Coordinates of C-alpha atoms and ligand atoms in Angstrom, one line a residue:
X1 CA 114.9 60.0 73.1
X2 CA 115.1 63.7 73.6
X3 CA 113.6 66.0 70.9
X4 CA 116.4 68.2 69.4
X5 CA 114.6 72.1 69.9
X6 CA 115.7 74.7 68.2
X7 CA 118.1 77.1 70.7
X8 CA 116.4 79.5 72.6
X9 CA 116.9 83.0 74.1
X10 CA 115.3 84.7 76.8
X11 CA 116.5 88.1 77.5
X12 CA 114.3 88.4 80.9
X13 CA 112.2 86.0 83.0
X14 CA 108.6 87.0 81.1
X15 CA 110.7 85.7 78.3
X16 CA 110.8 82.3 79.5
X17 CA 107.5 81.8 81.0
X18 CA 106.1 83.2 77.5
X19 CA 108.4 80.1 76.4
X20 CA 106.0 77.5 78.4
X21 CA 102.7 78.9 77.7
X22 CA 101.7 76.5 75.9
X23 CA 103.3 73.8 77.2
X24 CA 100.9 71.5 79.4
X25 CA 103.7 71.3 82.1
X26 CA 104.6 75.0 82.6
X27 CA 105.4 75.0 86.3
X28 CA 107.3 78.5 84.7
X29 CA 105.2 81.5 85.6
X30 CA 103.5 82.1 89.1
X31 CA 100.4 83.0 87.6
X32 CA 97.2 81.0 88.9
X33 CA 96.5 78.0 87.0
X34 CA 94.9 75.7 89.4
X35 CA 91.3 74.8 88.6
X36 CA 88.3 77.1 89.9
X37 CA 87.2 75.8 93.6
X38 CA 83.6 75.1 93.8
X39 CA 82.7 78.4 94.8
X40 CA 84.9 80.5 92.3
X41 CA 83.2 78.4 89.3
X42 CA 80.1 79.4 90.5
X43 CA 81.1 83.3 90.6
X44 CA 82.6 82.3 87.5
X45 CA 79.0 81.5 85.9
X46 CA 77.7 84.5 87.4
X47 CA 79.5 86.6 85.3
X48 CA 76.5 87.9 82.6
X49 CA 74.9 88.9 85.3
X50 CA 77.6 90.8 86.9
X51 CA 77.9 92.3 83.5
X52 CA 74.7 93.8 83.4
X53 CA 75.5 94.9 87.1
X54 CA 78.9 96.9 85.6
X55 CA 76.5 98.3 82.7
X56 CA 74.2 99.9 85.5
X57 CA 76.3 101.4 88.7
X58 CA 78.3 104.0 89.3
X59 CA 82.0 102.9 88.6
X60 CA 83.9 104.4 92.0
X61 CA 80.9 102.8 93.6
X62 CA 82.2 99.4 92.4
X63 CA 85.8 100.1 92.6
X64 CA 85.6 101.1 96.4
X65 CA 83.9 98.3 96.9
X66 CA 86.5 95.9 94.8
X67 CA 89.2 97.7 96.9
X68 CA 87.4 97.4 100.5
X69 CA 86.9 93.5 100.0
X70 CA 90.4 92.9 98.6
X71 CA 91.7 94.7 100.5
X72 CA 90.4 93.7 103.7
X73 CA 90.5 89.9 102.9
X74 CA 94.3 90.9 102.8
X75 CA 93.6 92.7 106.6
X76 CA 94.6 96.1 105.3
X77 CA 91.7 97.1 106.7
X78 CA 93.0 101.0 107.1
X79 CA 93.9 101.3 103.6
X80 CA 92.7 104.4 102.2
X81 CA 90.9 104.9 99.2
X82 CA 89.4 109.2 98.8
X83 CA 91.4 111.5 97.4
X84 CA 92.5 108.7 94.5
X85 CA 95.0 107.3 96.9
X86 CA 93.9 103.8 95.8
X87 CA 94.2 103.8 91.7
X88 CA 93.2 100.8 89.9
X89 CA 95.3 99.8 87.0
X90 CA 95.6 96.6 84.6
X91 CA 98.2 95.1 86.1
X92 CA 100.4 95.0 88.9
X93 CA 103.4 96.3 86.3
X94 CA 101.5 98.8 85.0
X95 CA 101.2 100.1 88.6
X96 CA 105.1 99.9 88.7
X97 CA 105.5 101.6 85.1
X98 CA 103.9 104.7 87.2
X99 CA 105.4 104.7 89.9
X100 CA 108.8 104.3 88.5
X101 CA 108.1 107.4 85.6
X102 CA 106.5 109.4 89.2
X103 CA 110.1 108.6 91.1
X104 CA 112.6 109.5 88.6
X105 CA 110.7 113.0 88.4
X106 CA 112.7 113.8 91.3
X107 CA 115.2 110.9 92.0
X108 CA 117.7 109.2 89.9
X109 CA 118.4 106.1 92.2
X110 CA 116.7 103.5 93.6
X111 CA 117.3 100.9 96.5
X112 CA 116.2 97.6 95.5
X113 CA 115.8 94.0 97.1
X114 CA 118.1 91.4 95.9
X115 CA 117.0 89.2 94.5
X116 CA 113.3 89.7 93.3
X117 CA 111.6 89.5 90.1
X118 CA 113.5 90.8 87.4
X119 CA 110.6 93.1 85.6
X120 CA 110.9 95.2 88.7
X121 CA 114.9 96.6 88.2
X122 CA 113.9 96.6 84.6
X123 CA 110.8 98.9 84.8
X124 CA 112.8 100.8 86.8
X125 CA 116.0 101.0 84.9
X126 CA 113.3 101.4 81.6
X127 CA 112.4 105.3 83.0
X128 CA 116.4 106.1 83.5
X129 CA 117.0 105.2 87.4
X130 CA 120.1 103.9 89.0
X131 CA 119.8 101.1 91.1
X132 CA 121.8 100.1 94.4
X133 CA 121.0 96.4 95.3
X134 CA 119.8 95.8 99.4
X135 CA 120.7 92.0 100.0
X136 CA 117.4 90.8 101.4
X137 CA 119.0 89.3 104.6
X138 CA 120.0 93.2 104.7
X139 CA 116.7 95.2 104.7
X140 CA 115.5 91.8 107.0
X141 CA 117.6 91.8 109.3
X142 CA 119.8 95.7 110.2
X143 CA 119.2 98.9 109.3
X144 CA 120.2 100.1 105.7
X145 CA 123.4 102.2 105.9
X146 CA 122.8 106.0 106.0
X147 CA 125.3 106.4 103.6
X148 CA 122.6 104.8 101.1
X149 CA 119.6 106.0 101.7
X150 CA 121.7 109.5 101.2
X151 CA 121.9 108.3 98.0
X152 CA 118.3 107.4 96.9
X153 CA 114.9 108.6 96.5
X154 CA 113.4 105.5 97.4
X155 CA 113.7 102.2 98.9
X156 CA 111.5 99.4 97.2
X157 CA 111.0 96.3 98.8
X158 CA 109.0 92.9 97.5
X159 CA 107.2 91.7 100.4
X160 CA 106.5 88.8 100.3
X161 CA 109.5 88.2 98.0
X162 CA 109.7 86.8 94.4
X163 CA 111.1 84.0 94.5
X164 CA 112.1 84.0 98.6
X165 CA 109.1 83.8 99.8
X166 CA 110.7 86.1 102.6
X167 CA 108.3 88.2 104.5
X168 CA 109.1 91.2 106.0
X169 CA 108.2 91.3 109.8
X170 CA 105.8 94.2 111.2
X171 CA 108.8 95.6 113.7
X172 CA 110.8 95.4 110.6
X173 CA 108.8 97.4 108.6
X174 CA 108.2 99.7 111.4
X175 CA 112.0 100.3 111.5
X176 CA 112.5 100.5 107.6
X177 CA 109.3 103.3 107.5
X178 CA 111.2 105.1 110.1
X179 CA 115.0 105.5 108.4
X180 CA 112.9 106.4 105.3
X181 CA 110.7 109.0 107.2
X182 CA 113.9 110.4 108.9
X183 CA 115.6 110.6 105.4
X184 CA 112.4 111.4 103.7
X185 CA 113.3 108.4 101.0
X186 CA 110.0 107.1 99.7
X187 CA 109.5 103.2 100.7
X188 CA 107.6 101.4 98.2
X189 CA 106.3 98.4 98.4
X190 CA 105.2 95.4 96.0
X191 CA 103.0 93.1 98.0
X192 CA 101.7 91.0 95.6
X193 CA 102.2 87.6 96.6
X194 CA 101.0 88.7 100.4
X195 CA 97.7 86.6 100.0
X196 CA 99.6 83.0 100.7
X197 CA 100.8 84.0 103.7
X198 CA 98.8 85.0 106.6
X199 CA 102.6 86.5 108.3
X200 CA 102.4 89.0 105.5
X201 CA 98.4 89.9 106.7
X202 CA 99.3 92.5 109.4
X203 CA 98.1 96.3 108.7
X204 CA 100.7 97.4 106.4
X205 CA 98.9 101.1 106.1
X206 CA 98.5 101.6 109.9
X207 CA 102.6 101.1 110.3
X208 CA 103.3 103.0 107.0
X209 CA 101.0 105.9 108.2
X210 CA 102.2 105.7 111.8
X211 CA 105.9 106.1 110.5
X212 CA 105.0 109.3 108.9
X213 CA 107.0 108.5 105.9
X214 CA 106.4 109.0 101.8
X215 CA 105.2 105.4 100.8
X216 CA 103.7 103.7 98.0
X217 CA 102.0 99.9 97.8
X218 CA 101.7 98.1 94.6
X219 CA 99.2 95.0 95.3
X220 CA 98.0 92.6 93.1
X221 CA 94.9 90.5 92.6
X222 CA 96.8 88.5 89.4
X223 CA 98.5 86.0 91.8
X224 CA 96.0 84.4 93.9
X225 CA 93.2 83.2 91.9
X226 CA 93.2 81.6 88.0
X227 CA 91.0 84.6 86.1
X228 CA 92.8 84.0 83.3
X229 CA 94.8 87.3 83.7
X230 CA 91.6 89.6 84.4
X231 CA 93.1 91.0 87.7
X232 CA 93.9 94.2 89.0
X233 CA 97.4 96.2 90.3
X234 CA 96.7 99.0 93.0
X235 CA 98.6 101.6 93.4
X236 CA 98.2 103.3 96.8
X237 CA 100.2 106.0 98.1
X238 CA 100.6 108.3 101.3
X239 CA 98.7 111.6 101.3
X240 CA 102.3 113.1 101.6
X241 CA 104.1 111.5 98.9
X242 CA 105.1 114.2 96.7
X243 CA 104.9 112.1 93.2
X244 CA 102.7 113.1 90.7
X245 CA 101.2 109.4 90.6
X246 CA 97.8 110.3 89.6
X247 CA 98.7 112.5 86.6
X248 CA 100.7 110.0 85.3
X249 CA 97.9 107.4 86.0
X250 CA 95.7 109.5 83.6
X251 CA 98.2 110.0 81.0
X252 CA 98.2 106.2 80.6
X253 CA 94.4 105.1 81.5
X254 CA 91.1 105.9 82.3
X255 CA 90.2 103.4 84.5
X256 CA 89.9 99.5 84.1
X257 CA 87.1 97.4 84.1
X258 CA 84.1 97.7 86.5
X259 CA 83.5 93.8 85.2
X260 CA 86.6 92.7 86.7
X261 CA 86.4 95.0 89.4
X262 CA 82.9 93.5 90.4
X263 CA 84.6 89.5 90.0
X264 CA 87.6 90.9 92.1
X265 CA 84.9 91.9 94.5
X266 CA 83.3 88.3 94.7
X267 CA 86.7 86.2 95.0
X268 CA 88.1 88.3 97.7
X269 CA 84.4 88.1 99.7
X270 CA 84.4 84.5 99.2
X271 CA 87.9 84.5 100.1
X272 CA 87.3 86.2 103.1
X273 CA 84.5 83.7 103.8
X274 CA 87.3 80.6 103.7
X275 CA 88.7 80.6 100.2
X276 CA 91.8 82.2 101.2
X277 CA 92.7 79.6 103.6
X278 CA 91.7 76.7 101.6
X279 CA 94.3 78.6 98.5
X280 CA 96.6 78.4 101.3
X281 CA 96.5 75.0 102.2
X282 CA 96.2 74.2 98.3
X283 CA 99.4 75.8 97.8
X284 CA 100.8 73.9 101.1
X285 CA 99.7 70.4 99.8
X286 CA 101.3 71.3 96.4
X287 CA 104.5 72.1 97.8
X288 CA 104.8 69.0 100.1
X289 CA 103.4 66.8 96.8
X290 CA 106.5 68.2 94.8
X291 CA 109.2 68.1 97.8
X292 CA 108.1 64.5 98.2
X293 CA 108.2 63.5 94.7
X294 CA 111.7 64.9 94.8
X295 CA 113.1 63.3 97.6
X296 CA 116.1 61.3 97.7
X297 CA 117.5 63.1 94.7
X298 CA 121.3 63.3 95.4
X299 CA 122.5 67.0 95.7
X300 CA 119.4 68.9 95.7
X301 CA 117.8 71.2 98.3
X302 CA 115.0 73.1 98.9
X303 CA 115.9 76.9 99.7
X304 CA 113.3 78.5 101.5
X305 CA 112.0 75.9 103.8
X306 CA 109.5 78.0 105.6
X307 CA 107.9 79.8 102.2
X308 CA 104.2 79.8 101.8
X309 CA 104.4 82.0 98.4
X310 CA 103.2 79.9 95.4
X311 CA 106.4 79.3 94.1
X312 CA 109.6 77.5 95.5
X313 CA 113.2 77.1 94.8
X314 CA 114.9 74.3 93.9
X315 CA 118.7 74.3 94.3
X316 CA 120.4 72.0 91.8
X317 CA 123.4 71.2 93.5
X318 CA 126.7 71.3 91.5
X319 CA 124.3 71.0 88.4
X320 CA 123.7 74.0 86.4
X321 CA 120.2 75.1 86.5
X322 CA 120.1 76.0 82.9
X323 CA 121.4 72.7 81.8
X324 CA 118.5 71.3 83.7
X325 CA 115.9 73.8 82.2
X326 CA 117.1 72.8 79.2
X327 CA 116.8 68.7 79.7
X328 CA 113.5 69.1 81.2
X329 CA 112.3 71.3 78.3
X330 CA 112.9 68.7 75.8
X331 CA 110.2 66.4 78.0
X332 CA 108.0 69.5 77.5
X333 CA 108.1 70.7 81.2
X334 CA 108.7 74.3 81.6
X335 CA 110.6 75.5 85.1
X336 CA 112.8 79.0 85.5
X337 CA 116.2 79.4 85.8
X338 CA 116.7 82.1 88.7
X339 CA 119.9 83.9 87.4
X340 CA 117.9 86.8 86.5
X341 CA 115.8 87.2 89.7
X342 CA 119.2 88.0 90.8
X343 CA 119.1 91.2 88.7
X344 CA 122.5 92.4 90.3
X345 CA 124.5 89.2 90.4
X346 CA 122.9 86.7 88.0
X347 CA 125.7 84.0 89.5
X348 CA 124.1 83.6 92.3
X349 CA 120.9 82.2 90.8
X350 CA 122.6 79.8 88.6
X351 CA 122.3 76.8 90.5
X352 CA 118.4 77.4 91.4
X353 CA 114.9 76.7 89.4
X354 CA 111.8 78.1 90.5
X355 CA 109.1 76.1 90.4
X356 CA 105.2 77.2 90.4
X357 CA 103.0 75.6 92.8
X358 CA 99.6 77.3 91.6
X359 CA 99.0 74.0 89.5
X360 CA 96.8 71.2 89.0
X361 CA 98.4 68.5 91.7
X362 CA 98.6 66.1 88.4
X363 CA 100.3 68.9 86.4
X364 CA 102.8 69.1 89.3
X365 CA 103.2 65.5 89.8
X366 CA 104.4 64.5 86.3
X367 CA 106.3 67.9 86.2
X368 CA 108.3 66.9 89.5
X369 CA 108.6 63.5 88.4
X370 CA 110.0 64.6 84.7
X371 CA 112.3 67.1 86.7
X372 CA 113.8 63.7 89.2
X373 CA 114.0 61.9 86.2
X374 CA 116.4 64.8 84.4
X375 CA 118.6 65.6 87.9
X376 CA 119.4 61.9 88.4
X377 CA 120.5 61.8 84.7
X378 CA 122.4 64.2 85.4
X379 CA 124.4 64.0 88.8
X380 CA 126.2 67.5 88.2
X381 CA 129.8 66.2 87.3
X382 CA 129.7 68.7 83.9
X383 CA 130.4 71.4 86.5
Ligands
PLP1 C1 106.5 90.4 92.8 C2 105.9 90.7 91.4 N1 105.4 91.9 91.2 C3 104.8 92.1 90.0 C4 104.7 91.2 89.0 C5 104.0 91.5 87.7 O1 102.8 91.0 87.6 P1 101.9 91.2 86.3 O2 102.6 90.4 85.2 O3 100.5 90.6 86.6 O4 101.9 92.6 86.0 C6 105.2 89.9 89.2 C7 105.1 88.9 88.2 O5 105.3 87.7 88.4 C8 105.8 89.6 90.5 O6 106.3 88.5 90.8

């Protein structure tokens, strides 16, 4: 018999992952919870030592050397780094809290993918900026419109999209750098799921730099591997961009720690060395473990066949998905509803979940199997 919970609200998608955190099936938030490989426990055991390492060096020593081999594990091999170009920072949206206070110093709108995860339109919307949604088969697939980019000071794209998957291609990029460099429009990036998929690996700073436009990268160490949220954001930027990035960097922090700079240094050289690839086919397995468990479920569909991000999206049918978040939550199983990644339209998520994939294959087998259980209980005829 179903537990009777008390009614929830969850104003914003952080909001219902903080819902499952405790859960011991939160397939909510894509945040690495997988157990250590073999190799990351061991870096993992290292860390006293690597602590008295921090204690000792220089810390731009250590953080050019974080950046070098994350970086070019990712094959952004001509990403630069003097001149503060590459600033470390907490998080991933502490990087976007700067660079959206930097743009509305001399913008007021923004051009945003739709969808993508919803703390991006709200940082941004947080400093004051307007934003003008770019479909993502749009920015993939034409040029955007003159007439917009007019209109903005930047374009922002996530690449590989949250909760797509969608990648954008190098000649695609190439084209996007170049409306932006001919409309001098600053094209910002958020790359942070681009370790999963190798499409997404191509030398993002040679293009950008090539294109000679204003651009800005957030990427993101918190996705790949389960540190328990010790990760870093980077914010790196064009020599030319025009923001005052750095200052506003300072105002917030000094730096962050050359501890978990030096542990981001050892996962990304010993995922250079294979552990990349192996977190890819991890992820791979997991998706084809839940897709199976699923099968045969009457009106379902997975939406993003080709995705190699660690999280997919299940479309309910003519269920609602919140009515389905809500059976599944009273078996303890934590999934998202993806109205809000659809920060312009929330409609047109209502009939998805997103599931996360960086789990324990167990975890996502009894999650899956709780999830078939509640969507052939409940066929969709309440719709
Ligand atoms: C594309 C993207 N960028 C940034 C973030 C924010 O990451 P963090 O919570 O580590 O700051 C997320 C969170 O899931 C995300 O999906």
């Amino acid at each position: 018999m179903n537990r009777i919970l008390p009614t929830v609200s969850a104003e914003n998608l952080t909001q219902f992952e903080t819902l499952a955190l405790n859960s011991s099936m939160n397939l909510a938030d894509g945040h690495a919870r997988q157990q250590l490989t073999a190799a990351q426990a061991k870096i993992v055991a290292e860390l006293p030592d690597m602590w008295a390492e921090a204690v000792l060096r220089p810390v731009a020593e250590i953080e050019q050397e974080a950046a070098d081999s994350f970086f070019g594990m990712l094959g952004q091999h001509s990403h630069p780094f003097a001149a503060g170009r590459t600033l470390s920072c907490y998080s991933s949206s502490l990087a976007m809290e700067i660079l959206a206070r930097s743009l509305v110093t001399s913008s007021d709108a923004v051009a945003l993918i739709h969808p993508t995860f919803d703390n991006i339109p709200d940082i941004l919307r947080g400093v004051g900026l307007r934003l003008i949604p770019v479909e993502e088969e749009q920015a993939h697939d034409d040029d955007l419109p003159a007439e917009l980019l007019r209109q903005v000071g930047c374009v922002f794209v996530t690449t590989p999209n949250n909760p797509t998957g969608r990648v954008m291609t190098e000649a695609r990029l190439t084209r996007l750098a170049e409306q932006c460099a001919e409309h001098d429009v600053v094209l910002a990036l958020d790359t942070s799921f681009r370790g999963f998929d190798p499409d997404a690996q191509f030398d993002h700073y040679t293009v950008l730099d090539g294109s000679g436009c204003r651009w800005v990268v957030i990427e993101d160490t918190g996705k790949l591997w389960p540190t328990l949220e010790l990760k870093i954001g980077w914010l790196v930027r064009s020599a030319n961009v025009d923001l005052p990035i750095e200052k506003i960097h300072s105002d917030i922090l000094l730096g962050t720690s050359p501890l978990i700079l030096l542990m981001v240094k050892r996962f990304a050289d010993d995922g250079a060395d294979g552990g990349l690839t192996e977190l890819q086919r991890t992820i791979a397995e997991n998706r084809a473990l839940v897709r199976a468990e699923l099968a045969g479920v009457p009106d379902i569909a997975f939406v993003d066949e080709h995705a190699r991000t660690s999280v997919e999206r299940l479309h309910v049918g003519s269920r609602l998905a919140l009515d389905v978040w809500s059976a599944v939550r009273s078996h303890n199983l934590y999934v998202l509803p993806c109205q809000k990644f659809h920060w312009a339209r929330p409609d047109e998520g209502e009939r998805m979940l997103r599931l996360a994939l960086s789990r324990n294959p167990s975890t996502l087998v009894t999650g899956a199997q709780v999830l078939r259980s509640a969507l052939l209980a409940a066929p969709g005829l309440q719709s």
